[in-house]
Amino acid sequence: MTEDKKDQYHKIRMERKKAQIDASIARADGEKGLLLVITGNGKGKSTSAFGMVARALGHGMKVGVCQFIKSRTDTGEEAFFSDHPNCEWHVLGDGFTWDTQDRSQDIATSEKGWQVAMNMLTDESYDLVVLDELTYLLSYEYLDKDTVLNGLSEKPEMQHVVVTGRSAIAELKELADTVSEIKDVKHAYKAGIKAQKGIDL
Ligand code: ATP
Ligand code: MG
């Protein structure tokens, strides 16, 4: 095929593609507070949520973040975002289940944390709420499934909620508007590299 012909075919294909994209943009004109679930074994779930926090704050929106499970308060994201006047940040965990090794303590901590989350999920002044690592509290059955699913489904209409963590239960994925599963292809940790500042914490 000559270069001229290639250019001509390319133009025709792109015209068709533009018509399809314009039509789908015109169709997708609804507005709604979304429930997003970022799950899977690969790296990038929490950092995806924090990317949305940055976007929302950039638009002057009010953001609430609840970090379950983890107890460390020396992460870069907390240092950066918790100083922001429109961002409320709560670290609500006692550490990983294999560190606490105490199921009843984990349950009590989870329930207290869920109350903090519920305060945000019932307050429409929060435009975006991040529930980081919430999935574990459901997969370990530390929180009652129906209580959590009801809390999420009754959130304010225009509020966006992002839930992160591995092994999201099926009902949570069903309830969500957007679900991404991040696949682990390889991770530096498996090659003996410890968590790196700015990348992992
Ligand atoms: P991040 O906070 O970096 O976005 P994440 O939220 O997807 O990671 P978590 O399961 O919350 O993943 O794990 C947090 C920590 O574990 C991070 O330091 C992350 O780099 C590391 N991690 C995530 N996925 C893997 C993996 N597949 N193998 C080893 N370590 C991982
Ligand atoms: Mg995470």
CSV table of C-alpha atoms and ligand atoms in Angstrom, one decimal:
chain,number,residue,atom,x,y,z
A,1,MET,CA,0.0,0.0,0.0
A,2,THR,CA,1.3,3.5,-0.8
A,3,GLU,CA,1.9,6.0,2.0
A,4,ASP,CA,-1.0,8.1,0.5
A,5,LYS,CA,-3.4,5.2,0.7
A,6,LYS,CA,-2.3,4.5,4.3
A,7,ASP,CA,-2.9,8.1,5.2
A,8,GLN,CA,-6.3,8.0,3.6
A,9,TYR,CA,-7.4,4.8,5.5
A,10,HIS,CA,-6.0,6.2,8.7
A,11,LYS,CA,-8.2,9.3,8.3
A,12,ILE,CA,-11.3,7.2,7.6
A,13,ARG,CA,-10.7,5.0,10.7
A,14,MET,CA,-10.1,8.0,12.9
A,15,GLU,CA,-13.2,9.7,11.6
A,16,ARG,CA,-15.3,6.6,12.5
A,17,LYS,CA,-13.6,6.4,15.9
A,18,LYS,CA,-14.2,10.0,16.7
A,19,ALA,CA,-17.9,9.6,15.8
A,20,GLN,CA,-18.1,6.6,18.2
A,21,ILE,CA,-16.3,8.4,21.0
A,22,ASP,CA,-18.5,11.5,20.6
A,23,ALA,CA,-21.6,9.4,20.7
A,24,SER,CA,-20.5,7.6,23.9
A,25,ILE,CA,-19.6,10.9,25.6
A,26,ALA,CA,-23.0,12.3,24.7
A,27,ARG,CA,-24.7,9.2,26.2
A,28,ALA,CA,-22.7,9.4,29.4
A,29,ASP,CA,-24.1,12.6,30.8
A,30,GLY,CA,-25.3,11.4,34.2
A,31,GLU,CA,-23.8,12.6,37.4
A,32,LYS,CA,-23.7,10.6,40.6
A,33,GLY,CA,-21.6,9.9,43.6
A,34,LEU,CA,-19.7,6.7,42.8
A,35,LEU,CA,-18.6,3.7,44.8
A,36,LEU,CA,-15.2,2.5,43.5
A,37,VAL,CA,-13.5,-0.7,44.6
A,38,ILE,CA,-9.7,-1.1,43.9
A,39,THR,CA,-8.7,-4.6,44.6
A,40,GLY,CA,-6.4,-7.4,43.5
A,41,ASN,CA,-2.9,-8.6,44.5
A,42,GLY,CA,-0.8,-6.1,42.6
A,43,LYS,CA,0.7,-2.9,43.9
A,44,GLY,CA,-1.2,0.3,43.4
A,45,LYS,CA,-4.6,0.1,45.2
A,46,SER,CA,-4.0,2.6,48.0
A,47,THR,CA,-1.9,4.9,45.8
A,48,SER,CA,-4.8,5.0,43.2
A,49,ALA,CA,-7.1,6.1,46.0
A,50,PHE,CA,-4.6,8.8,47.1
A,51,GLY,CA,-4.4,10.0,43.5
A,52,MET,CA,-8.2,10.6,43.6
A,53,VAL,CA,-7.7,12.4,46.9
A,54,ALA,CA,-5.2,14.7,45.1
A,55,ARG,CA,-7.7,15.3,42.3
A,56,ALA,CA,-10.6,16.0,44.6
A,57,LEU,CA,-8.6,18.5,46.7
A,58,GLY,CA,-7.4,20.2,43.6
A,59,HIS,CA,-11.0,20.9,42.8
A,60,GLY,CA,-11.6,22.3,46.3
A,61,MET,CA,-13.6,19.3,47.4
A,62,LYS,CA,-13.7,18.0,51.0
A,63,VAL,CA,-12.1,14.6,51.6
A,64,GLY,CA,-12.2,12.1,54.4
A,65,VAL,CA,-9.7,9.2,54.6
A,66,CYS,CA,-10.0,6.2,57.0
A,67,GLN,CA,-7.1,3.9,57.0
A,68,PHE,CA,-8.0,0.5,58.5
A,69,ILE,CA,-5.6,-2.3,59.5
A,70,LYS,CA,-2.4,-0.2,59.3
A,71,SER,CA,-1.3,1.6,62.4
A,72,ARG,CA,1.7,3.4,61.0
A,73,THR,CA,1.4,7.2,60.9
A,74,ASP,CA,4.7,7.9,59.2
A,75,THR,CA,3.6,7.5,55.6
A,76,GLY,CA,4.3,10.2,53.0
A,77,GLU,CA,0.6,10.3,52.1
A,78,GLU,CA,-0.4,11.1,55.6
A,79,ALA,CA,2.3,13.7,56.1
A,80,PHE,CA,1.3,15.4,52.8
A,81,PHE,CA,-2.5,15.2,52.9
A,82,SER,CA,-3.4,15.5,56.6
A,83,ASP,CA,-2.0,19.1,56.7
A,84,HIS,CA,-4.5,20.0,54.0
A,85,PRO,CA,-7.4,22.1,55.4
A,86,ASN,CA,-10.0,20.2,53.3
A,87,CYS,CA,-8.7,16.7,54.2
A,88,GLU,CA,-9.5,14.8,57.3
A,89,TRP,CA,-7.2,11.8,57.9
A,90,HIS,CA,-7.8,8.9,60.4
A,91,VAL,CA,-5.4,6.0,61.0
A,92,LEU,CA,-7.7,3.4,62.6
A,93,GLY,CA,-5.8,0.1,62.7
A,94,ASP,CA,-3.8,-1.7,65.2
A,95,GLY,CA,-1.5,-3.3,62.7
A,96,PHE,CA,-1.7,-6.4,60.6
A,97,THR,CA,-3.7,-9.3,61.8
A,98,TRP,CA,-0.6,-11.4,61.9
A,99,ASP,CA,1.0,-8.8,64.2
A,100,THR,CA,-1.9,-8.4,66.7
A,101,GLN,CA,-2.8,-12.1,66.6
A,102,ASP,CA,-5.8,-11.1,68.6
A,103,ARG,CA,-9.1,-11.6,66.9
A,104,SER,CA,-11.3,-10.0,69.5
A,105,GLN,CA,-9.1,-6.9,69.7
A,106,ASP,CA,-9.1,-6.7,65.9
A,107,ILE,CA,-12.9,-6.8,65.9
A,108,ALA,CA,-13.2,-4.1,68.6
A,109,THR,CA,-10.7,-1.9,66.7
A,110,SER,CA,-12.6,-2.5,63.4
A,111,GLU,CA,-15.9,-1.5,65.0
A,112,LYS,CA,-14.5,1.7,66.4
A,113,GLY,CA,-13.0,2.5,63.0
A,114,TRP,CA,-16.3,1.7,61.2
A,115,GLN,CA,-18.0,4.3,63.4
A,116,VAL,CA,-15.5,7.0,62.2
A,117,ALA,CA,-16.3,5.9,58.6
A,118,MET,CA,-20.0,6.0,59.2
A,119,ASN,CA,-19.7,9.6,60.5
A,120,MET,CA,-18.3,10.5,57.0
A,121,LEU,CA,-20.8,8.2,55.1
A,122,THR,CA,-23.7,10.1,56.7
A,123,ASP,CA,-22.3,13.6,56.2
A,124,GLU,CA,-22.9,15.0,52.7
A,125,SER,CA,-20.3,17.7,53.3
A,126,TYR,CA,-17.7,15.0,52.4
A,127,ASP,CA,-17.4,14.9,48.6
A,128,LEU,CA,-14.9,12.0,48.7
A,129,VAL,CA,-14.4,9.3,51.3
A,130,VAL,CA,-11.5,6.8,51.1
A,131,LEU,CA,-11.9,3.6,53.1
A,132,ASP,CA,-8.4,2.2,52.7
A,133,GLU,CA,-8.0,-1.5,53.3
A,134,LEU,CA,-11.6,-1.9,54.3
A,135,THR,CA,-11.9,-5.2,52.3
A,136,TYR,CA,-10.0,-7.1,54.9
A,137,LEU,CA,-12.5,-6.3,57.6
A,138,LEU,CA,-15.1,-8.0,55.4
A,139,SER,CA,-13.1,-10.9,54.3
A,140,TYR,CA,-12.0,-11.7,57.9
A,141,GLU,CA,-15.6,-11.1,59.0
A,142,TYR,CA,-14.4,-8.5,61.6
A,143,LEU,CA,-17.4,-6.3,60.6
A,144,ASP,CA,-20.9,-7.5,59.8
A,145,LYS,CA,-21.2,-7.7,56.0
A,146,ASP,CA,-24.8,-6.2,55.9
A,147,THR,CA,-23.9,-3.4,58.2
A,148,VAL,CA,-21.1,-2.3,55.9
A,149,LEU,CA,-23.0,-2.9,52.6
A,150,ASN,CA,-26.0,-0.9,54.0
A,151,GLY,CA,-23.7,1.9,55.2
A,152,LEU,CA,-22.2,2.1,51.7
A,153,SER,CA,-25.5,1.9,49.8
A,154,GLU,CA,-27.0,4.6,51.9
A,155,LYS,CA,-24.2,7.1,51.5
A,156,PRO,CA,-25.2,10.6,50.3
A,157,GLU,CA,-26.2,10.6,46.7
A,158,MET,CA,-23.4,12.8,45.4
A,159,GLN,CA,-20.6,11.5,47.6
A,160,HIS,CA,-17.8,9.4,46.1
A,161,VAL,CA,-16.4,6.5,48.1
A,162,VAL,CA,-13.3,4.6,47.3
A,163,VAL,CA,-12.7,1.2,49.0
A,164,THR,CA,-9.3,-0.5,48.6
A,165,GLY,CA,-7.8,-3.8,49.6
A,166,ARG,CA,-7.2,-7.3,48.4
A,167,SER,CA,-9.9,-10.0,48.1
A,168,ALA,CA,-13.0,-7.7,47.9
A,169,ILE,CA,-16.1,-9.8,48.5
A,170,ALA,CA,-18.5,-10.4,45.6
A,171,GLU,CA,-21.3,-8.4,47.1
A,172,LEU,CA,-19.1,-5.3,47.5
A,173,LYS,CA,-18.0,-5.6,43.8
A,174,GLU,CA,-21.6,-6.0,42.8
A,175,LEU,CA,-22.7,-2.8,44.7
A,176,ALA,CA,-19.8,-0.8,43.3
A,177,ASP,CA,-20.1,1.4,40.1
A,178,THR,CA,-16.4,1.0,39.2
A,179,VAL,CA,-14.2,-2.0,40.1
A,180,SER,CA,-10.5,-2.4,39.2
A,181,GLU,CA,-8.5,-5.5,39.9
A,182,ILE,CA,-4.8,-4.8,40.0
A,183,LYS,CA,-2.8,-7.8,38.9
A,184,ASP,CA,0.6,-8.7,40.4
A,185,VAL,CA,3.0,-9.2,37.5
A,186,LYS,CA,6.2,-8.7,39.7
A,187,HIS,CA,7.1,-6.8,42.8
A,188,ALA,CA,10.5,-5.7,43.9
A,189,TYR,CA,9.9,-7.0,47.4
A,190,LYS,CA,10.1,-10.6,46.1
A,191,ALA,CA,13.6,-9.8,44.9
A,192,GLY,CA,14.6,-8.8,48.4
A,193,ILE,CA,14.0,-5.0,48.2
A,194,LYS,CA,12.4,-3.5,51.3
A,195,ALA,CA,9.6,-1.0,51.2
A,196,GLN,CA,10.9,2.2,49.6
A,197,LYS,CA,10.0,5.8,50.8
A,198,GLY,CA,8.0,7.6,48.2
A,199,ILE,CA,7.0,4.4,46.5
A,200,ASP,CA,5.7,2.1,49.1
A,201,LEU,CA,5.1,4.4,52.1
B,1,ATP,P1,0.3,0.8,47.5
B,1,ATP,O1,0.0,1.4,48.9
B,1,ATP,O2,1.7,0.9,47.2
B,1,ATP,O3,-0.6,1.3,46.4
B,1,ATP,P2,-1.4,-1.5,47.7
B,1,ATP,O4,-2.4,-0.6,48.4
B,1,ATP,O5,-1.8,-1.9,46.3
B,1,ATP,O6,0.0,-0.8,47.6
B,1,ATP,P3,-1.3,-3.2,49.9
B,1,ATP,O7,-1.8,-4.7,49.9
B,1,ATP,O8,-2.1,-2.2,50.7
B,1,ATP,O9,-1.1,-2.8,48.4
B,1,ATP,O10,0.2,-3.3,50.5
B,1,ATP,C1,0.9,-2.2,50.9
B,1,ATP,C2,2.3,-2.4,50.9
B,1,ATP,O11,2.7,-3.7,50.3
B,1,ATP,C3,3.1,-1.5,49.9
B,1,ATP,O12,4.3,-1.3,50.5
B,1,ATP,C4,3.2,-2.2,48.7
B,1,ATP,O13,4.3,-1.8,47.8
B,1,ATP,C5,3.4,-3.6,49.1
B,1,ATP,N1,2.8,-4.5,48.1
B,1,ATP,C6,1.7,-4.3,47.4
B,1,ATP,N2,1.5,-5.4,46.5
B,1,ATP,C7,2.5,-6.2,46.7
B,1,ATP,C8,2.9,-7.5,46.1
B,1,ATP,N3,2.2,-8.0,45.2
B,1,ATP,N4,4.0,-8.1,46.6
B,1,ATP,C9,4.7,-7.5,47.6
B,1,ATP,N5,4.4,-6.4,48.2
B,1,ATP,C10,3.3,-5.7,47.8
B,2,MG,MG,-3.1,-0.6,50.3
